[in-house]
mmCIF file of C-alpha atoms in Angstrom:
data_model
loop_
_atom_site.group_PDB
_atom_site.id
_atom_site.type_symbol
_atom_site.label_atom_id
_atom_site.label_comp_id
_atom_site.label_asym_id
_atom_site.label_seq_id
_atom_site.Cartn_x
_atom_site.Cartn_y
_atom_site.Cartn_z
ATOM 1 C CA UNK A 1 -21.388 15.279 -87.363
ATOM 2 C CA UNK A 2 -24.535 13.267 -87.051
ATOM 3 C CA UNK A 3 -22.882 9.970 -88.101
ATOM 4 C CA UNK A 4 -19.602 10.943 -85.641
ATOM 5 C CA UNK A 5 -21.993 10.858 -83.038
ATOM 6 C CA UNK A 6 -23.801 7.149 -83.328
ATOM 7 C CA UNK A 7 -20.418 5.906 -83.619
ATOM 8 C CA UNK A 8 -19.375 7.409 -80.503
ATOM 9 C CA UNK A 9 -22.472 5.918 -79.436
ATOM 10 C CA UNK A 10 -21.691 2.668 -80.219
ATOM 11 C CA UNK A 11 -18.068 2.527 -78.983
ATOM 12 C CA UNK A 12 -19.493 3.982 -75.038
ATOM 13 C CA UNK A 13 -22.121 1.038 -75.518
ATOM 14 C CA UNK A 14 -19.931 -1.610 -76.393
ATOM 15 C CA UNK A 15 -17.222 -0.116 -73.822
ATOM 16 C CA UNK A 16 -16.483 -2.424 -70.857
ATOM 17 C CA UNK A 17 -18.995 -2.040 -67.434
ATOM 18 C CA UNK A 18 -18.654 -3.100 -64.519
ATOM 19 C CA UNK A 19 -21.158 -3.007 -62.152
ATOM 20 C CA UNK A 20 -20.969 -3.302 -58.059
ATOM 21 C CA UNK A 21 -23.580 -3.719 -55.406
ATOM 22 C CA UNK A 22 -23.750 -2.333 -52.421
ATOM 23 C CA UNK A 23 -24.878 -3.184 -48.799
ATOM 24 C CA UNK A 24 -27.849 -0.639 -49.020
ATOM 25 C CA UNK A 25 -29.522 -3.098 -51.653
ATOM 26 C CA UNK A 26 -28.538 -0.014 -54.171
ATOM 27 C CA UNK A 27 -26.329 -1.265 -57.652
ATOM 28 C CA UNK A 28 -23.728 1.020 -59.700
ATOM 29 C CA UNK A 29 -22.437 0.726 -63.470
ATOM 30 C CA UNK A 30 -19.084 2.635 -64.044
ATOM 31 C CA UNK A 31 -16.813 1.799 -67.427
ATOM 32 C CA UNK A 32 -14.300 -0.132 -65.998
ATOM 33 C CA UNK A 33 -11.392 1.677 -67.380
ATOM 34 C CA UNK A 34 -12.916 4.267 -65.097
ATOM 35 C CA UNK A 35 -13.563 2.169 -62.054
ATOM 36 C CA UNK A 36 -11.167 2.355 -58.991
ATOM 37 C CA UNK A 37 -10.880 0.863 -55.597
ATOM 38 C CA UNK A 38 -12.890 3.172 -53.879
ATOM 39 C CA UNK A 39 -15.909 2.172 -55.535
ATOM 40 C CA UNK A 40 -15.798 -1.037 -53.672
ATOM 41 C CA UNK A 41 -16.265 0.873 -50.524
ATOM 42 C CA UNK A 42 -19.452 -0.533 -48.511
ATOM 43 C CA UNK A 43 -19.940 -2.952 -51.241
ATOM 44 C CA UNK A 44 -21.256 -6.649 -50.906
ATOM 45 C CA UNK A 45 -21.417 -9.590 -53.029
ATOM 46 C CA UNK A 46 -22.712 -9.406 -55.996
ATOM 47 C CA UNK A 47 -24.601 -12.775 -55.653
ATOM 48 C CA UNK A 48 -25.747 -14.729 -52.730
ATOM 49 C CA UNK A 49 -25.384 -18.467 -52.337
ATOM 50 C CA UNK A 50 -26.251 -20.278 -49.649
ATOM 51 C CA UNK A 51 -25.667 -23.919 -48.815
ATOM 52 C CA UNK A 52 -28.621 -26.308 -49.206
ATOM 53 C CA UNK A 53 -29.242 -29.676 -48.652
ATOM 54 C CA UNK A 54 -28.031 -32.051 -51.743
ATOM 55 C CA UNK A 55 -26.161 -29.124 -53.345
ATOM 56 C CA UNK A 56 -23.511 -30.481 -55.012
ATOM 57 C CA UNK A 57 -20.560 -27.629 -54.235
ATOM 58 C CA UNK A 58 -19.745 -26.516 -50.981
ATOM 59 C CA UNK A 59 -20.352 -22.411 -49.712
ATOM 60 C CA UNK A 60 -20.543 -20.642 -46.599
ATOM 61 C CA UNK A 61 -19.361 -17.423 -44.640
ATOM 62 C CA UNK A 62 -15.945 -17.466 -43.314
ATOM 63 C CA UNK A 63 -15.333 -15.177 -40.334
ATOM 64 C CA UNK A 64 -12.932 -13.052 -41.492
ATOM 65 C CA UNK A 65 -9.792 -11.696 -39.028
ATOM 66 C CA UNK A 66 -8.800 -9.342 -41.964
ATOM 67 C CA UNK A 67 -12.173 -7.785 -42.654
ATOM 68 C CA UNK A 68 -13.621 -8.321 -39.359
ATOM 69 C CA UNK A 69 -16.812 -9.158 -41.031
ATOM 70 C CA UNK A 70 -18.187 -12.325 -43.061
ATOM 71 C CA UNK A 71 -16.552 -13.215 -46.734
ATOM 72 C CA UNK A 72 -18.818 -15.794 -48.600
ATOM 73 C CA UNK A 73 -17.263 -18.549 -50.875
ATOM 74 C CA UNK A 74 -19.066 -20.895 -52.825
ATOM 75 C CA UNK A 75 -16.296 -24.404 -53.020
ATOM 76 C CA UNK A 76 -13.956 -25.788 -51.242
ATOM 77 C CA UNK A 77 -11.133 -24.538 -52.838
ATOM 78 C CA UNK A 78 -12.077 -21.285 -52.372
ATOM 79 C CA UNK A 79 -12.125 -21.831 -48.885
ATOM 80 C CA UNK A 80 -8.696 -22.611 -49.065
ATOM 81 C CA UNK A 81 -7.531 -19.322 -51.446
ATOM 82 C CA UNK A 82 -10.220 -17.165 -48.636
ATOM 83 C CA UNK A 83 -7.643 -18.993 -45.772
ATOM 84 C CA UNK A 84 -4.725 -17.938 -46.902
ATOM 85 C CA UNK A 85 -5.687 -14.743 -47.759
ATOM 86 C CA UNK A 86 -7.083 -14.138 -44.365
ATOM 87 C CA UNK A 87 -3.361 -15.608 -42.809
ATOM 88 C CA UNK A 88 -1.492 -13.027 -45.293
ATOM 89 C CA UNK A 89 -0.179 -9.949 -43.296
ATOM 90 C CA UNK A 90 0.396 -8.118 -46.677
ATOM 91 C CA UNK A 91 -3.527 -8.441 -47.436
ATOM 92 C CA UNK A 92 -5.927 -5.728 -45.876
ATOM 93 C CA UNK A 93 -9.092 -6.457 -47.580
ATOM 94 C CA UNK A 94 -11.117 -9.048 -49.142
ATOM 95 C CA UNK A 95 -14.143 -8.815 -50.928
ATOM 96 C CA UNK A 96 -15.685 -11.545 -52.528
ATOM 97 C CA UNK A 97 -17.965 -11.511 -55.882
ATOM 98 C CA UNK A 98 -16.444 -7.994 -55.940
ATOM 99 C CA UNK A 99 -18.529 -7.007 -59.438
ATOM 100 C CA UNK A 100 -19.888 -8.132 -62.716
ATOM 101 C CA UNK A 101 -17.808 -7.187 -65.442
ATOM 102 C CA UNK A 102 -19.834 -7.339 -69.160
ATOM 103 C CA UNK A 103 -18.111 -6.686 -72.174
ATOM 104 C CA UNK A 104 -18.011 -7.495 -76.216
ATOM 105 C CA UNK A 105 -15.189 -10.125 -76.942
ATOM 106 C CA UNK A 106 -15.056 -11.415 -79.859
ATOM 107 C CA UNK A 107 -18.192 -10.109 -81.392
ATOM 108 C CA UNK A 108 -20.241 -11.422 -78.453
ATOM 109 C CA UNK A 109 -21.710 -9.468 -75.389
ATOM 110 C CA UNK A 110 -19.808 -11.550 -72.306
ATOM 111 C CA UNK A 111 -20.075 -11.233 -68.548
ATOM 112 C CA UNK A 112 -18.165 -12.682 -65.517
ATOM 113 C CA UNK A 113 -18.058 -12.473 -61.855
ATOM 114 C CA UNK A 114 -14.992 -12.475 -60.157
ATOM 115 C CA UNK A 115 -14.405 -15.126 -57.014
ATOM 116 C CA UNK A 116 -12.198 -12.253 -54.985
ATOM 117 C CA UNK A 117 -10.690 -9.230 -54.577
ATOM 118 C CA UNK A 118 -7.544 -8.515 -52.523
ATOM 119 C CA UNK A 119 -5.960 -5.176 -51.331
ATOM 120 C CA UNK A 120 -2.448 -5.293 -50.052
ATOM 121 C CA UNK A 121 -1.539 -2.788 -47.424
ATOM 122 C CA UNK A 122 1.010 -1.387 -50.328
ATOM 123 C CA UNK A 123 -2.387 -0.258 -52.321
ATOM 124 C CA UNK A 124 -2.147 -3.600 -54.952
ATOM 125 C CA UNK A 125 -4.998 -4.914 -56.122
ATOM 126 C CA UNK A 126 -5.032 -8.364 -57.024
ATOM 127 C CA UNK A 127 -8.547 -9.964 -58.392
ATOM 128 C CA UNK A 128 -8.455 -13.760 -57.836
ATOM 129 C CA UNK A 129 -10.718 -16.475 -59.764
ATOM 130 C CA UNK A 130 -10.415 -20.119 -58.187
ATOM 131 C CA UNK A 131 -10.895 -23.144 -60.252
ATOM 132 C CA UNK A 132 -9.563 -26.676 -60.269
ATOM 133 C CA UNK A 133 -6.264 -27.558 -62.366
ATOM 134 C CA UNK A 134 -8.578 -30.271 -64.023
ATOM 135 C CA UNK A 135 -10.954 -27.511 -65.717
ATOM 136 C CA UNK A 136 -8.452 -25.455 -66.382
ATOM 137 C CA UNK A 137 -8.076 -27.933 -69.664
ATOM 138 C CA UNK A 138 -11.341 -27.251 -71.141
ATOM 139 C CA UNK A 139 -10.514 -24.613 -73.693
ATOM 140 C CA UNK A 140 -13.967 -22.513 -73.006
ATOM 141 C CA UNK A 141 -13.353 -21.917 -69.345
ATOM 142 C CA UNK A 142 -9.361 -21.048 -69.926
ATOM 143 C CA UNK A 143 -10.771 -18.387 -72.163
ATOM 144 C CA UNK A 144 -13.832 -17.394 -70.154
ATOM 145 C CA UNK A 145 -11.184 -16.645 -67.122
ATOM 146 C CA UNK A 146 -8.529 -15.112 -69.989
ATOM 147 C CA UNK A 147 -10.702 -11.885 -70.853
ATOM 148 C CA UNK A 148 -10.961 -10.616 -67.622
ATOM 149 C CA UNK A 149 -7.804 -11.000 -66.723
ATOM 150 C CA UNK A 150 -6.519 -8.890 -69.768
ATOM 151 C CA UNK A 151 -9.620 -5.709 -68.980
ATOM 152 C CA UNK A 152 -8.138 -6.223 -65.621
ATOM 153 C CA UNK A 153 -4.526 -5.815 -66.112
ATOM 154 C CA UNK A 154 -5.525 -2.750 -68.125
ATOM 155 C CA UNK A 155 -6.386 -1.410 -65.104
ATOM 156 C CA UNK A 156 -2.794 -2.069 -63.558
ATOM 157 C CA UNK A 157 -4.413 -4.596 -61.156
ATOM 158 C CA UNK A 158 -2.689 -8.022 -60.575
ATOM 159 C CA UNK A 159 -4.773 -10.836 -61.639
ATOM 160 C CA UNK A 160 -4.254 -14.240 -60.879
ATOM 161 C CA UNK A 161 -5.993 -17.759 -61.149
ATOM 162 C CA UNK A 162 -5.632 -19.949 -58.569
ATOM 163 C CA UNK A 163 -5.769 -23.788 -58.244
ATOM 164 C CA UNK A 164 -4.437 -25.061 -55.197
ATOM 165 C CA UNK A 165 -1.054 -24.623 -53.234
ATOM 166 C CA UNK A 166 1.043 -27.006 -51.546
ATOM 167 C CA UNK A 167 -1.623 -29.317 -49.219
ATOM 168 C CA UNK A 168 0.553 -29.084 -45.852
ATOM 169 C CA UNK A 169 0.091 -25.043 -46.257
ATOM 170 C CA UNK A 170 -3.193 -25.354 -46.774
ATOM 171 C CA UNK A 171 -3.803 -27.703 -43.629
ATOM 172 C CA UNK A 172 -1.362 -25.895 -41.581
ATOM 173 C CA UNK A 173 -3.032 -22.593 -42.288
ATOM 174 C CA UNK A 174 -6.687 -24.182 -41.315
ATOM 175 C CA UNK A 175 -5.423 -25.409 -38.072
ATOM 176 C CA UNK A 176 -3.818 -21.922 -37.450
ATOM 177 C CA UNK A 177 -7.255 -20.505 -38.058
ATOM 178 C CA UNK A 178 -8.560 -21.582 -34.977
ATOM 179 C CA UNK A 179 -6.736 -18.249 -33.009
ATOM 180 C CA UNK A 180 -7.290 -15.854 -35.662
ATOM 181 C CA UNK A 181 -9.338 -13.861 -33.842
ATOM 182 C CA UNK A 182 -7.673 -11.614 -30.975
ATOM 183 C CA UNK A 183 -9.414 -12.764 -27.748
ATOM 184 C CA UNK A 184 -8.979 -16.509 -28.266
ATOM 185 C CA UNK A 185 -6.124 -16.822 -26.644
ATOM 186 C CA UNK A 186 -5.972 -14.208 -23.692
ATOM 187 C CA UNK A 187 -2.999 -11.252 -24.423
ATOM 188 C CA UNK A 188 -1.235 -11.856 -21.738
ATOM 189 C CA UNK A 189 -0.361 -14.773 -22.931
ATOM 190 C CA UNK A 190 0.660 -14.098 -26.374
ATOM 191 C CA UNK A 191 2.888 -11.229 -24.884
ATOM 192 C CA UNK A 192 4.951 -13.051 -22.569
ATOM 193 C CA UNK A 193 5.282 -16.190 -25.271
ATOM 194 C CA UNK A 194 6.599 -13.457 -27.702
ATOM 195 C CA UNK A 195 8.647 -11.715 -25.056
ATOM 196 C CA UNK A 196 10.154 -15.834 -24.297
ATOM 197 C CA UNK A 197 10.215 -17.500 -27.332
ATOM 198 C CA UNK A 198 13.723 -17.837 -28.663
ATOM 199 C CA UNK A 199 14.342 -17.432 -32.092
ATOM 200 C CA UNK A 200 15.741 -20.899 -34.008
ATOM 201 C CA UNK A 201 13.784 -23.083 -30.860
ATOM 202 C CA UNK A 202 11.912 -26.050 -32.446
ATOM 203 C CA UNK A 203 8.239 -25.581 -31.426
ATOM 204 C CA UNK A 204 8.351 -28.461 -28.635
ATOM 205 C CA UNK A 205 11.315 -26.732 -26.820
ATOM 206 C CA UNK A 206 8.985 -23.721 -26.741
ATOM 207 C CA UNK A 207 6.710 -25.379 -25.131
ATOM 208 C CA UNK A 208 8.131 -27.172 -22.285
ATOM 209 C CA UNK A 209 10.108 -23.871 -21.233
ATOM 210 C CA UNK A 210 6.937 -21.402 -21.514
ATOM 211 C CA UNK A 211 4.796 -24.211 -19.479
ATOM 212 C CA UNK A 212 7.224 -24.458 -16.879
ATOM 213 C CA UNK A 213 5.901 -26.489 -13.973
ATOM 214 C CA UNK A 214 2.502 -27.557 -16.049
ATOM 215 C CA UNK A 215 1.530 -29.433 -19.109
ATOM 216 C CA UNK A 216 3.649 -28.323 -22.458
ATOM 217 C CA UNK A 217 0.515 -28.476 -24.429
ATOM 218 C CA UNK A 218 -0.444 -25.142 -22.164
ATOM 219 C CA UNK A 219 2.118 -23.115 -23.838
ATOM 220 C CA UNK A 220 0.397 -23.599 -27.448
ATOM 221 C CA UNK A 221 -2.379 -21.509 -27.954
ATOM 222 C CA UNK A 222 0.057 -18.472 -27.754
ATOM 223 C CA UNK A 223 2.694 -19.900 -29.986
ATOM 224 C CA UNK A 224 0.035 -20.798 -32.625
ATOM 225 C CA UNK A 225 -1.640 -17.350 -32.427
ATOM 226 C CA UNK A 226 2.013 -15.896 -33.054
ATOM 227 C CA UNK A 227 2.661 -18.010 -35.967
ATOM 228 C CA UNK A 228 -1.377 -16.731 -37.127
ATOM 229 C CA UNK A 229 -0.458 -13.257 -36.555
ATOM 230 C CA UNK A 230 3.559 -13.849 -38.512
ATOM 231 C CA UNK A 231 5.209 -12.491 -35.150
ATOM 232 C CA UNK A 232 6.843 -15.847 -35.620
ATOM 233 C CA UNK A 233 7.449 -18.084 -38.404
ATOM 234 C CA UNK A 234 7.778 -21.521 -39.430
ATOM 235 C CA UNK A 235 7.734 -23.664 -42.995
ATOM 236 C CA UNK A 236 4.374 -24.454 -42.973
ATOM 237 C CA UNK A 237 4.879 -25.956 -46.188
ATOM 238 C CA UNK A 238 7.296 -28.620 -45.142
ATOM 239 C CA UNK A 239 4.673 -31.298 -43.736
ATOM 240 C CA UNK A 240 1.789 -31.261 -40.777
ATOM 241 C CA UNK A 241 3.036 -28.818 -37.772
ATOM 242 C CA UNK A 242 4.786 -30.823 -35.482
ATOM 243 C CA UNK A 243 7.126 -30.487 -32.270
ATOM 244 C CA UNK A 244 10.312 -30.185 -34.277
ATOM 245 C CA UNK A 245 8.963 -27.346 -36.373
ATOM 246 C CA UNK A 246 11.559 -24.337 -35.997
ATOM 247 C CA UNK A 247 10.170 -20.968 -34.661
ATOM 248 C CA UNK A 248 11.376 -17.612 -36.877
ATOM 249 C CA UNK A 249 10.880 -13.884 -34.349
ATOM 250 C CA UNK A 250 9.664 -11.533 -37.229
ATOM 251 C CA UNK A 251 10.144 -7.778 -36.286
#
């Protein structure tokens, strides 16, 4: 019975943690086959990194329209995944540097820290690492992104590295940015260019009829908070956003 129990012992020890802080300063460990989504409740980062002079990557605080709050990134790129997170309707939270997972692969105590976590409004989780194409090459970081994934998966989470997308999307979705937040552009406005907008009109038409009597370009703040929002539509993966871009009504 004795010897039963240290090997019990040794399996809970050498069993997957993951451990999440929270915005109280205060940290929790919880087995990660036993951790859920509502443990990331009024949790934070699990690392701060702020931008200093001569650092060679690039991290900030994005101002979040899905969280309403402040996601961090530490590159570029994730700047761009954090984007078009923020412009996907289906997503309902982000949290970035969600946890610390450790765990024995291979004979050898690992850890990793996760770029993002994203909750659909369906109740899918999706953890998301960034890293250039370029590195993806380098057999020790494929496999130092690979373990997660599969402890992750276990969990029936969707896991997902991410390099890039197409660059108009990306650019597109950084100029739609600008009128994420409600306010920007005043309501009345975006109501009556929803209520006016004709589905299958090529952005520039749009314009000239919602202007009326005054300058075209007075009509576009509500048209690109629509397309922000999805009320409306267009391929923003086609090329830069231009007049002859053609305007989808969703819903």
């Amino acid at each position: 019975m004795a010897g039963q129990h240290v090997i019990r012992s040794r399996r809970e020890r050498d069993a997957p943690v993951a451990s999440i802080r929270y915005l109280d300063g205060t940290t929790r460990q919880v087995p990660l086959q036993q951790m859920r989504l509502q443990d990331f409740v009024e949790s934070g980062p699990w690392r701060r990194v702020r931008a200093v002079h001569g650092m060679a990557h690039f991290s900030g605080d994005y101002a979040s329209a899905t969280t309403g709050g402040h996601v961090v990134y530490e590159s570029r790129l994730e700047l761009a995944r954090l984007l078009l997170a923020d412009f996907d309707p289906c997503v309902v939270g982000i949290y970035a540097q969600p946890l610390r997972m450790v765990a024995r692969v291979d004979g050898k105590v690992r850890s990793h820290v996760p770029d993002f976590l994203l909750v659909t409004d369906s109740g899918l989780v999706r953890v998301v690492n960034v890293k250039p194409a370029s590195r993806l090459e380098n057999p020790r970081v494929a496999f130092a992104l690979a373990w997660p994934g599969s402890l992750l998966e276990g969990l029936g989470w969707e896991y997902e590295v991410w390099s890039g997308a197409e660059p108009s999307l990306v650019e597109n979705v950084r100029f739609l940015a600008a009128y994420r937040h409600r306010g920007v552009v005043p309501e009345a406005d975006v109501e009556r260019a929803w209520r006016e907008v004709v589905d299958g009109e090529e952005l520039a038409v749009a314009e000239r009829r919602l202007a009326g009597d005054g300058e075209p370009e007075e009509a576009r703040p509500a048209l690109m908070a629509l397309l922000w929002s999805g009320r409306l539509t267009t391929d923003l993966a086609a090329g830069p956003l231009s007049g002859e871009c053609v305007l989808r009504r969703c819903g």
